CSV table of C-alpha atoms in Angstrom, one decimal:
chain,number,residue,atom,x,y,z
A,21,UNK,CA,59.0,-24.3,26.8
A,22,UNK,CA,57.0,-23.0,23.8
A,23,UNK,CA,57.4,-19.7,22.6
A,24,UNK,CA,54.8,-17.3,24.2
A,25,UNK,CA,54.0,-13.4,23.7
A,26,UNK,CA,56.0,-11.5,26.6
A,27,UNK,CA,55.4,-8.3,28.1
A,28,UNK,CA,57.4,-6.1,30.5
A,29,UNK,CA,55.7,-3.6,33.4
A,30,UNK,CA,57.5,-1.0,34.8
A,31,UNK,CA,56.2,0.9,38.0
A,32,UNK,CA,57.3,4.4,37.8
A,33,UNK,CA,56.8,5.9,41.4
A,34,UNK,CA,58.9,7.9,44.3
A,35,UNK,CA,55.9,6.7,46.3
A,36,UNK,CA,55.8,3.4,45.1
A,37,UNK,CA,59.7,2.9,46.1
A,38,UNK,CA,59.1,4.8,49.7
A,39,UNK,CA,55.8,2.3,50.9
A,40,UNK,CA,53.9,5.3,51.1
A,41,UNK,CA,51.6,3.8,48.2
A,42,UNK,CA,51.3,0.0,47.2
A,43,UNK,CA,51.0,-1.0,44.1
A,44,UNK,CA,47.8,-2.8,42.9
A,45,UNK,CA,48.4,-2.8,39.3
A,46,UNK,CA,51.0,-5.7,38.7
A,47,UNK,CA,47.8,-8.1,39.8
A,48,UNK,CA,45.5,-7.3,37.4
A,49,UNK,CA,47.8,-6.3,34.6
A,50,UNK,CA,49.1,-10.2,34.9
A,51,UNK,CA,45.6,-11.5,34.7
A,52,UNK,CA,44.5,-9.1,31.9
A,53,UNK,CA,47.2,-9.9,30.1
A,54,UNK,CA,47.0,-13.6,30.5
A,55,UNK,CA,43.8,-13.0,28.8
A,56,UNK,CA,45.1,-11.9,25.5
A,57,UNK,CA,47.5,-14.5,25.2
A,58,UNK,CA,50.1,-12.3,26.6
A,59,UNK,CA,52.7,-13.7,29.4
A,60,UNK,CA,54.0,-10.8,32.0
A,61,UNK,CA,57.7,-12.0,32.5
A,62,UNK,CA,59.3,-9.2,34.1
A,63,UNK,CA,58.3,-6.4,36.4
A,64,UNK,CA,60.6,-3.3,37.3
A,65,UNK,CA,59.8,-0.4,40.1
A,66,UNK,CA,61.4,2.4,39.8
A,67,UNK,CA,61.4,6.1,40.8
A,68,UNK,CA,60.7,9.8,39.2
A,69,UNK,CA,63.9,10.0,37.5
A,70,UNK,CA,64.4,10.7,33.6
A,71,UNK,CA,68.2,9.1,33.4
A,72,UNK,CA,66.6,5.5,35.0
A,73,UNK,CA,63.2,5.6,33.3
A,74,UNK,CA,64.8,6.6,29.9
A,75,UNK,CA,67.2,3.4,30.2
A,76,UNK,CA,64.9,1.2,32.0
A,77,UNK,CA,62.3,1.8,29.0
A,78,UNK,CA,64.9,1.7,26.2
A,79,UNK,CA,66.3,-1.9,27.7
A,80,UNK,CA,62.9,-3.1,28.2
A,81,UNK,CA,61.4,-2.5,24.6
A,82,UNK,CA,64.5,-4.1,23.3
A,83,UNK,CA,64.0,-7.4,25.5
A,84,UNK,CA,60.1,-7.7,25.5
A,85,UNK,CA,57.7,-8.4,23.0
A,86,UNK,CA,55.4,-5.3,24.4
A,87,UNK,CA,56.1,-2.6,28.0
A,88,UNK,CA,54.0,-1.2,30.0
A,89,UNK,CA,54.5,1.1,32.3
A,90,UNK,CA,52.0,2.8,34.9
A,91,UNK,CA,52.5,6.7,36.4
A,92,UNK,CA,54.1,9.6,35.8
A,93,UNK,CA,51.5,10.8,33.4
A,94,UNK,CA,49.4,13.5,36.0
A,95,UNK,CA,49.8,17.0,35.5
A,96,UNK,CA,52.4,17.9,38.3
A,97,UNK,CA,56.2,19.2,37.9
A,98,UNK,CA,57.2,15.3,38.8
A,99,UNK,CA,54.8,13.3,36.4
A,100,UNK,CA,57.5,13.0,33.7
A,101,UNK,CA,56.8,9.6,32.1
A,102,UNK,CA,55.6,11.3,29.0
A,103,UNK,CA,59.1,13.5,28.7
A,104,UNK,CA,61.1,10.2,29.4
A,105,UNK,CA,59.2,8.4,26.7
A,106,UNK,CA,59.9,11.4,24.3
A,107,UNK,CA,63.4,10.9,25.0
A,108,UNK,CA,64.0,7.0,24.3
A,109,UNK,CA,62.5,7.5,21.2
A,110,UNK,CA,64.1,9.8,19.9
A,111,UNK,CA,61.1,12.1,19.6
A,112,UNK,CA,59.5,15.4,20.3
A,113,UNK,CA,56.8,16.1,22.2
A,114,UNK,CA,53.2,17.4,20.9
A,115,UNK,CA,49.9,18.8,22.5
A,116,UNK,CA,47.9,16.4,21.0
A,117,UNK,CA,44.1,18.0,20.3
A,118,UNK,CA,41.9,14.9,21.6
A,119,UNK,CA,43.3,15.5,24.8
A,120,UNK,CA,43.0,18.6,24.9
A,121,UNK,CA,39.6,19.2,24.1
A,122,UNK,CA,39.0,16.8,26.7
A,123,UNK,CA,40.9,18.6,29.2
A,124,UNK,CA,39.0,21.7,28.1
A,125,UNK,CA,36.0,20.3,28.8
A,126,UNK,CA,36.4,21.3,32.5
A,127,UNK,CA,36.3,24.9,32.7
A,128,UNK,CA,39.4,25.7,35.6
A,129,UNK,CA,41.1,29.1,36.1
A,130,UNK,CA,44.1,30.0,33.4
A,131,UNK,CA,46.4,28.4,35.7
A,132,UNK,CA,45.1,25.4,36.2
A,133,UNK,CA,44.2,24.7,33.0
A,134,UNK,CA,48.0,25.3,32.0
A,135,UNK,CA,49.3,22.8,34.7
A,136,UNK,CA,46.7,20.2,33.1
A,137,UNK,CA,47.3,20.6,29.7
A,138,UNK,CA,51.1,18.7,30.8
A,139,UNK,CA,48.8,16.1,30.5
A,140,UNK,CA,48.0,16.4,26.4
A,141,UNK,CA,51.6,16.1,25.7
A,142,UNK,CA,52.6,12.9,23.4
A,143,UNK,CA,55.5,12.1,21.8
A,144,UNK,CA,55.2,12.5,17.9
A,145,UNK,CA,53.4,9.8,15.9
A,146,UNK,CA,52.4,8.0,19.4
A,147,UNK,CA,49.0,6.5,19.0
A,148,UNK,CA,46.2,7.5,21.6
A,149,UNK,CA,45.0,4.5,24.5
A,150,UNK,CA,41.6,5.5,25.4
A,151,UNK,CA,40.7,6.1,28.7
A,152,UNK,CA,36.9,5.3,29.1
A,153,UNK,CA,36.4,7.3,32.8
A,154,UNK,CA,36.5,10.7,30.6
A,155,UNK,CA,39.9,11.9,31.3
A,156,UNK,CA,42.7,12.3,29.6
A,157,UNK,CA,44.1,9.2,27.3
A,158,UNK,CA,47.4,7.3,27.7
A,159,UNK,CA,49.6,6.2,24.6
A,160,UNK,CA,51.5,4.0,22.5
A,161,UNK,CA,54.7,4.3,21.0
A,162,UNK,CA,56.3,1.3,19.0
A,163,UNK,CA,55.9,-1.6,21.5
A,164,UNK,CA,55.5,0.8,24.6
A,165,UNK,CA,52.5,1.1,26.3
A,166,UNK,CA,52.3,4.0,28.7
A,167,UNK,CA,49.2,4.0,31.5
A,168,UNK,CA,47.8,5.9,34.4
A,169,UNK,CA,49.1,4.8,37.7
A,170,UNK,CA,45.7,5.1,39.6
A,171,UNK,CA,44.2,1.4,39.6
A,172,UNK,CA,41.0,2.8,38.6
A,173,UNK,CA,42.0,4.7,35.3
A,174,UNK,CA,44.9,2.1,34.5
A,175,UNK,CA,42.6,-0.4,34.7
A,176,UNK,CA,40.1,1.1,32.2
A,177,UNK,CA,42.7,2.2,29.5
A,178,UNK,CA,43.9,-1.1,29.7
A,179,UNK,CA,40.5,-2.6,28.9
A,180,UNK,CA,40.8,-1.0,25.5
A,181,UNK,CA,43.5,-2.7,24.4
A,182,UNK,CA,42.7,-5.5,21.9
A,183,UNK,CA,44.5,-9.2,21.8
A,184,UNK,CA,45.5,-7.9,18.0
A,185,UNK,CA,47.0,-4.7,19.1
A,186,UNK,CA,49.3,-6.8,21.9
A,187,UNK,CA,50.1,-9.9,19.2
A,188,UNK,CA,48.7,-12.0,22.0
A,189,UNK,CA,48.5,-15.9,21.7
A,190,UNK,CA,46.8,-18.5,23.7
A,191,UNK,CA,45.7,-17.8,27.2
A,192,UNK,CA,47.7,-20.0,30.0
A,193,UNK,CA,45.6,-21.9,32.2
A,194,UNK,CA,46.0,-23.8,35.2
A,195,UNK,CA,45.1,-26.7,37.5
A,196,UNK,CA,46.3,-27.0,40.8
A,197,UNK,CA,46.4,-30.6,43.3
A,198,UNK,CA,47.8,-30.1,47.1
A,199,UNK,CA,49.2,-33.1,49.2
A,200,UNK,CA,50.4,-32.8,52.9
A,201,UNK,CA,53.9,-33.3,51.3
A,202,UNK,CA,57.0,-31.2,51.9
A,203,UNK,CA,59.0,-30.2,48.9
A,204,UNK,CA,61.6,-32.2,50.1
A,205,UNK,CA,59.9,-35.4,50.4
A,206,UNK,CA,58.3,-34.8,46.3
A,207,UNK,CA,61.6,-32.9,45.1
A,208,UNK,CA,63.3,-35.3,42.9
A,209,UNK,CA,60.2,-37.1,41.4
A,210,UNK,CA,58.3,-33.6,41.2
A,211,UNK,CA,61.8,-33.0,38.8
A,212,UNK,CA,61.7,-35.7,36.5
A,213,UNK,CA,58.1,-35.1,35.5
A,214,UNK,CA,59.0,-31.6,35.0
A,215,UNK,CA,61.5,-33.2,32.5
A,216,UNK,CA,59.3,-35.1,30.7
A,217,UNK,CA,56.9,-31.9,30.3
A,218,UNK,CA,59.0,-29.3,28.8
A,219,UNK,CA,55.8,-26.9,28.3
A,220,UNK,CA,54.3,-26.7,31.3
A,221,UNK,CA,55.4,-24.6,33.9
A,222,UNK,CA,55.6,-26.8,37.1
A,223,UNK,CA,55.7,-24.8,40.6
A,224,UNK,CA,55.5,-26.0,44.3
A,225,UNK,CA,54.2,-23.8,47.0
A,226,UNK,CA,54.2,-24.8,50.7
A,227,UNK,CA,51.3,-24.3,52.9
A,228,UNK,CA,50.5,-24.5,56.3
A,229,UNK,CA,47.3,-24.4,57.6
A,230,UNK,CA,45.6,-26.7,61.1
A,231,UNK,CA,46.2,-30.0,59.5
A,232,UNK,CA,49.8,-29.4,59.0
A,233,UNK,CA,52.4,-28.7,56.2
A,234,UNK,CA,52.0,-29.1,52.8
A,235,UNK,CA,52.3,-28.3,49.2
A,236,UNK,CA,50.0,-27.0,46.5
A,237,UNK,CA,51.6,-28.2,43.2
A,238,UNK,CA,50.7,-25.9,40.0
A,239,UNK,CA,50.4,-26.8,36.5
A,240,UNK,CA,50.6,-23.9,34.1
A,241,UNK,CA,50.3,-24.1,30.1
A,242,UNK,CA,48.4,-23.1,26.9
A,243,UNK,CA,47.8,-26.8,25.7
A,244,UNK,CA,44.9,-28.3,27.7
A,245,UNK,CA,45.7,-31.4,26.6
A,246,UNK,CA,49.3,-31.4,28.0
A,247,UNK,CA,48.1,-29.8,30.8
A,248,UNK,CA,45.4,-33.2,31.9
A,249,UNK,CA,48.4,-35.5,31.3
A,250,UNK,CA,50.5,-33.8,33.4
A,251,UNK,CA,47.8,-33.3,36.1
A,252,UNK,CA,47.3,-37.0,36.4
A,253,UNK,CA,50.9,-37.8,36.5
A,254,UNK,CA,51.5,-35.4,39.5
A,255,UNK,CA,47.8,-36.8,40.9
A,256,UNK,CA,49.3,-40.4,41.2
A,257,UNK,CA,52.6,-39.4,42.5
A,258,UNK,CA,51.3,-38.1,45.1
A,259,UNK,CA,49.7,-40.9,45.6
A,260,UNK,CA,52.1,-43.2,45.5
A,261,UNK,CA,53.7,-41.7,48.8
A,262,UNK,CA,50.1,-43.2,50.4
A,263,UNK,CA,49.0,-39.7,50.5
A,264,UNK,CA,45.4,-38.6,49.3
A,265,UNK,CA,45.7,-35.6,47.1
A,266,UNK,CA,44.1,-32.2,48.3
A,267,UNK,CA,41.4,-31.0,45.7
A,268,UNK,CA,41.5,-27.4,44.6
């Protein structure tokens, strides 16, 4: 396969782990990042605690070409994503003053506004990800990117994060033929084309729907070119089992 632009997510969440919230941000991360020429490879979920997100992070940013993780950044005594971050680093953590003028900006009783200014803490020298719904930004440190955990806010920091700022390449793309075919009966020549098409990513999904079982066959690559010729090949092997194929 050709070289591509990798990223990393890790989910940081009791609640995630328990079922009591399901995660909606691996979906659109993927396809966002796809976008900027930037493969998601791995994902990780994890809970609240600094020992596992401090190593999980510190692994990560050493295997991945850019991390992301989501939560942990609120204001209460278990959003320590921020802390953990501090600590893989190496670093100490600062009140940084954009957030906190924007934190300011919503007059709250003494106490309140000490339990939300948790969320204006950065490690040193991290670099600021806007966050376009008004509240408070995430941040960057080296190849870590570290985002809300609320769909709504993650999804808008994310927007602000450029192709150039990620190293991003090509977008993949991908074209998709079905065939009332079982994986076992297209196996072996379904593996020899994959052979003769080192970069494209070649995946079989069965399906079953009122007309029976089948399998949706899906071609995935940066080079549209390599992507047609493998399209047809995989068209007329289907074919050749007197099958017509299924059209996406």
């Amino acid at each position: 396969m050709t070289q591509s632009v990798t990223a990393c997510l890790i989910i940081i969440g009791n609640e995630i782990l328990s079922g009591r919230t399901q995660d909606t941000n691996l979906k659109h991360l993927a396809l966002s990042l796809n976008e900027l020429g930037v493969k998601l490879v791995h994902v990780r979920v994890i809970p609240d605690e600094e020992r596992i997100i401090v190593e999980t992070v510190n692994e990560c940013r050493g295997s991945f070409d850019n991390v992301f993780t989501t939560g942990g950044i609120g204001p209460t005594h278990d959003d320590i994503t921020a802390d953990c971050i501090a600590l893989a680093f190496q670093k100490r953590l600062i009140i940084n003053q954009e957030i906190k003028e924007i934190i300011e900006r919503r007059e709250a009783p003494p106490e309140v506004m000490e339990t939300r200014m948790r969320m204006a803490r950065i490690p040193e020298g991290a670099t600021l990800i806007q966050n376009p719904t008004g509240g408070p930004h995430g941040f960057q440190v080296e190849n870590v990117f570290v985002l809300a955990g609320v769909p709504m806010v993650m999804q808008a920091m994310l927007s602000t994060i450029t192709k150039e700022r990620l190293g991003g390449g090509e977008p993949t793309r991908s074209l998709t033929v079905g065939a009332y075919l079982s994986e076992g009966q297209i196996g072996k020549k379904l593996g020899m084309i994959q052979e003769k098409h080192p970069d494209i990513d070649l995946g079989s999904y069965p399906f079953y729907n009122e007309d029976g079982y089948g399998t949706n066959l899906v071609m995935r690559g940066t080079d549209m070119v390599a992507l047609k010729a493998i399209f047809e090949e995989v068209h007329q092997m289907i074919l050749s089992f007197g099958v017509e194929p299924i059209k996406e």
